[in-house]
Amino acid sequence: MMDSMPSPPSPSPLPHVLVVEDESRIAELIRMNLEAKEFRVSLAGDGRSALALQRESPPDLVVLDLMLPDMDGFEVLQTLRLRQESLPVLILTARTSDEDRLQGLTLGADDYLGKPFSILELIARIQAILRRSQPARELPGRILCSGPFRINLVQLTVHRGRVDLQLTLREFRILEALVAHPGRAHSRRELIQMAWNVDARPLPRTVNVHIGTLRRKLGDSEARPFIQTLEREGYRWLLPVRRSKY
């Protein structure tokens, strides 16, 4: 009797990108180029449609215009964050002032690209964000233990004792950067590059806001500080760190 041939592995599902853009020409351009790179693409021309599509078929990433006919894009971003906190969002907009960029990144956007834009750059940024949002490979040292904290680099979780601290992805990436090199000063520019990979000039207030929120969630205090602010240098992690497989 002949052995049966093993079944071929099932193909991985195509990454799903939701494009929220009211200009149909731009939306179709993005769709055509992403599908050529083997992405599955959904289009929404306004905020309410985008939120409905996100609920029906959660995407792996959202490309979000801010100037929508029915809702402000920042409102859409906030709602997406409430529903799916770790959902990567790339803002693609003609609103390119420092104030708009600051607000978008502070609300949790992973990247911010101004119009007019290069479609090749947009695709490269989408691919980079998706790579960063995937769990880290299971390698020795995938758990960082520091004081009362256990930082899981695979599951992207942080526990203080038995309490899950519920960090956002941006907060996690900042904490990971600090804890991976305890005692070393990290500039705001460096933290922006590691947490957002934004290629523009750094927005120090964005990092300050996230550090403040991170300190609150960690229980950082003057009596027992975990993150130290260094004037003109940035921030550093104060506790010793060890790596563990489990």
Short mmCIF file of N, CA and C in Angstrom, two decimals, residues 109-171:
data_model
loop_
_atom_site.label_atom_id
_atom_site.label_comp_id
_atom_site.label_asym_id
_atom_site.label_seq_id
_atom_site.Cartn_x
_atom_site.Cartn_y
_atom_site.Cartn_z
N ALA A 109 -1.30 56.93 15.76
CA ALA A 109 -0.93 56.55 14.40
C ALA A 109 0.50 56.02 14.38
N ASP A 110 0.74 55.03 13.52
CA ASP A 110 2.06 54.42 13.43
C ASP A 110 2.98 55.17 12.47
N ASP A 111 2.41 55.90 11.53
CA ASP A 111 3.21 56.66 10.58
C ASP A 111 2.33 57.76 10.00
N TYR A 112 2.95 58.73 9.36
CA TYR A 112 2.24 59.91 8.86
C TYR A 112 2.91 60.32 7.56
N LEU A 113 2.19 60.24 6.44
CA LEU A 113 2.74 60.54 5.12
C LEU A 113 1.90 61.62 4.47
N GLY A 114 2.56 62.66 3.99
CA GLY A 114 1.85 63.78 3.38
C GLY A 114 1.59 63.58 1.90
N LYS A 115 0.53 64.24 1.43
CA LYS A 115 0.22 64.30 0.00
C LYS A 115 0.82 65.59 -0.58
N PRO A 116 1.25 65.54 -1.83
CA PRO A 116 1.33 64.39 -2.73
C PRO A 116 2.37 63.39 -2.24
N PHE A 117 2.23 62.13 -2.65
CA PHE A 117 3.07 61.07 -2.11
C PHE A 117 3.53 60.15 -3.23
N SER A 118 4.58 59.40 -2.93
CA SER A 118 5.07 58.37 -3.83
C SER A 118 4.39 57.06 -3.48
N ILE A 119 3.78 56.39 -4.45
CA ILE A 119 3.11 55.12 -4.18
C ILE A 119 4.12 54.07 -3.73
N LEU A 120 5.35 54.14 -4.25
CA LEU A 120 6.38 53.19 -3.82
C LEU A 120 6.75 53.41 -2.36
N GLU A 121 6.83 54.68 -1.95
CA GLU A 121 7.13 54.97 -0.55
C GLU A 121 5.98 54.51 0.35
N LEU A 122 4.74 54.74 -0.09
CA LEU A 122 3.59 54.31 0.71
C LEU A 122 3.64 52.79 0.92
N ILE A 123 3.87 52.04 -0.14
CA ILE A 123 3.91 50.58 -0.01
C ILE A 123 5.06 50.16 0.90
N ALA A 124 6.22 50.80 0.78
CA ALA A 124 7.36 50.47 1.62
C ALA A 124 7.04 50.73 3.09
N ARG A 125 6.34 51.83 3.36
CA ARG A 125 5.99 52.14 4.75
C ARG A 125 4.97 51.15 5.29
N ILE A 126 4.00 50.77 4.47
CA ILE A 126 3.01 49.77 4.90
C ILE A 126 3.71 48.45 5.23
N GLN A 127 4.61 48.02 4.38
CA GLN A 127 5.33 46.76 4.61
C GLN A 127 6.18 46.86 5.89
N ALA A 128 6.81 48.01 6.12
CA ALA A 128 7.63 48.17 7.32
C ALA A 128 6.77 48.13 8.58
N ILE A 129 5.62 48.80 8.55
CA ILE A 129 4.74 48.79 9.71
C ILE A 129 4.26 47.38 10.01
N LEU A 130 3.86 46.63 8.99
CA LEU A 130 3.38 45.27 9.20
C LEU A 130 4.48 44.37 9.74
N ARG A 131 5.71 44.57 9.28
CA ARG A 131 6.81 43.78 9.83
C ARG A 131 7.00 44.08 11.30
N ARG A 132 6.93 45.36 11.67
CA ARG A 132 7.13 45.73 13.08
C ARG A 132 5.99 45.26 13.97
N SER A 133 4.79 45.13 13.40
CA SER A 133 3.63 44.77 14.21
C SER A 133 3.51 43.27 14.42
N GLN A 134 4.31 42.47 13.68
CA GLN A 134 4.27 41.03 13.86
C GLN A 134 5.01 40.66 15.13
N PRO A 135 4.56 39.59 15.82
CA PRO A 135 5.29 39.14 17.02
C PRO A 135 6.73 38.80 16.68
N ALA A 136 7.62 39.11 17.61
CA ALA A 136 9.03 38.78 17.42
C ALA A 136 9.23 37.27 17.35
N ARG A 137 10.27 36.84 16.65
CA ARG A 137 10.58 35.42 16.57
C ARG A 137 10.89 34.89 17.96
N GLU A 138 10.54 33.61 18.20
CA GLU A 138 10.75 33.01 19.51
C GLU A 138 12.22 32.61 19.65
N LEU A 139 13.01 33.51 20.16
CA LEU A 139 14.43 33.30 20.35
C LEU A 139 14.74 33.32 21.84
N PRO A 140 15.88 32.72 22.23
CA PRO A 140 16.29 32.83 23.63
C PRO A 140 16.33 34.29 24.06
N GLY A 141 15.87 34.55 25.27
CA GLY A 141 15.87 35.91 25.76
C GLY A 141 14.66 36.71 25.33
N ARG A 142 13.57 36.02 24.97
CA ARG A 142 12.40 36.74 24.48
C ARG A 142 11.59 37.37 25.61
N ILE A 143 11.93 37.07 26.87
CA ILE A 143 11.31 37.71 28.02
C ILE A 143 12.34 38.59 28.70
N LEU A 144 11.99 39.86 28.93
CA LEU A 144 12.85 40.76 29.69
C LEU A 144 12.26 40.91 31.08
N CYS A 145 13.07 40.60 32.10
CA CYS A 145 12.63 40.72 33.49
C CYS A 145 13.39 41.86 34.14
N SER A 146 12.64 42.80 34.70
CA SER A 146 13.27 43.98 35.28
C SER A 146 12.43 44.44 36.47
N GLY A 147 13.00 44.35 37.67
CA GLY A 147 12.23 44.71 38.85
C GLY A 147 10.95 43.88 38.91
N PRO A 148 9.80 44.54 39.08
CA PRO A 148 8.53 43.79 39.13
C PRO A 148 7.93 43.48 37.77
N PHE A 149 8.64 43.80 36.68
CA PHE A 149 8.05 43.73 35.34
C PHE A 149 8.56 42.52 34.56
N ARG A 150 7.64 41.91 33.79
CA ARG A 150 7.97 40.88 32.80
C ARG A 150 7.48 41.38 31.45
N ILE A 151 8.42 41.56 30.51
CA ILE A 151 8.11 42.12 29.20
C ILE A 151 8.29 41.01 28.17
N ASN A 152 7.18 40.59 27.57
CA ASN A 152 7.18 39.49 26.62
C ASN A 152 7.32 40.07 25.21
N LEU A 153 8.47 39.83 24.56
CA LEU A 153 8.74 40.39 23.25
C LEU A 153 8.02 39.65 22.14
N VAL A 154 7.47 38.47 22.44
CA VAL A 154 6.71 37.70 21.45
C VAL A 154 5.25 38.11 21.48
N GLN A 155 4.68 38.12 22.67
CA GLN A 155 3.25 38.45 22.81
C GLN A 155 3.00 39.95 22.92
N LEU A 156 4.08 40.73 23.03
CA LEU A 156 3.97 42.20 23.17
C LEU A 156 3.13 42.58 24.38
N THR A 157 3.43 41.94 25.51
CA THR A 157 2.70 42.21 26.75
C THR A 157 3.68 42.61 27.84
N VAL A 158 3.16 43.35 28.82
CA VAL A 158 3.94 43.74 30.00
C VAL A 158 3.09 43.45 31.23
N HIS A 159 3.67 42.69 32.16
CA HIS A 159 3.00 42.39 33.41
C HIS A 159 3.80 42.96 34.58
N ARG A 160 3.08 43.52 35.53
CA ARG A 160 3.67 43.87 36.82
C ARG A 160 3.06 42.93 37.83
N GLY A 161 3.85 41.95 38.26
CA GLY A 161 3.27 40.86 39.03
C GLY A 161 2.31 40.08 38.13
N ARG A 162 1.07 39.97 38.55
CA ARG A 162 0.06 39.27 37.74
C ARG A 162 -0.82 40.22 36.95
N VAL A 163 -0.52 41.50 37.02
CA VAL A 163 -1.38 42.51 36.37
C VAL A 163 -0.86 42.82 34.97
N ASP A 164 -1.72 42.65 33.96
CA ASP A 164 -1.41 43.03 32.58
C ASP A 164 -1.58 44.55 32.47
N LEU A 165 -0.52 45.25 32.09
CA LEU A 165 -0.56 46.71 32.10
C LEU A 165 -1.25 47.32 30.89
N GLN A 166 -1.61 46.54 29.88
CA GLN A 166 -2.40 47.03 28.74
C GLN A 166 -1.76 48.23 28.06
N LEU A 167 -0.51 48.08 27.65
CA LEU A 167 0.16 49.15 26.92
C LEU A 167 -0.29 49.17 25.46
N THR A 168 -0.29 50.35 24.87
CA THR A 168 -0.47 50.44 23.42
C THR A 168 0.82 49.96 22.74
N LEU A 169 0.74 49.70 21.43
CA LEU A 169 1.93 49.26 20.71
C LEU A 169 3.03 50.30 20.79
N ARG A 170 2.68 51.58 20.67
CA ARG A 170 3.71 52.63 20.74
C ARG A 170 4.37 52.65 22.12
N GLU A 171 3.58 52.55 23.17
CA GLU A 171 4.14 52.53 24.53
C GLU A 171 5.04 51.32 24.71
#
